[in-house]
Amino acid sequence: EMLDEVQVEGTFPDGTKLVTIHHPIR
């Protein structure tokens, strides 16, 4: 599976952090 854009949503006790990673795979 090839993902151009990967969204990782992590929930922490301190709050909510959203991290977007752009990693094109050829």
Short mmCIF file of C-alpha atoms in Angstrom, two decimals, residues 5-22:
data_model
loop_
_atom_site.label_atom_id
_atom_site.label_comp_id
_atom_site.label_asym_id
_atom_site.label_seq_id
_atom_site.Cartn_x
_atom_site.Cartn_y
_atom_site.Cartn_z
CA GLU A 5 -0.02 11.48 3.14
CA VAL A 6 -0.21 9.89 6.55
CA GLN A 7 -2.21 11.43 9.38
CA VAL A 8 -1.34 10.30 12.86
CA GLU A 9 -3.61 11.44 15.65
CA GLY A 10 -2.28 10.89 19.14
CA THR A 11 -4.16 11.66 22.33
CA PHE A 12 -2.12 12.59 25.39
CA PRO A 13 -3.16 13.36 28.99
CA ASP A 14 -1.86 16.90 28.43
CA GLY A 15 -4.09 17.38 25.39
CA THR A 16 -4.64 16.36 21.81
CA LYS A 17 -1.81 16.47 19.31
CA LEU A 18 -2.26 16.08 15.58
CA VAL A 19 0.74 15.24 13.43
CA THR A 20 0.66 15.22 9.65
CA ILE A 21 3.51 13.50 7.85
CA HIS A 22 4.12 13.82 4.12
#
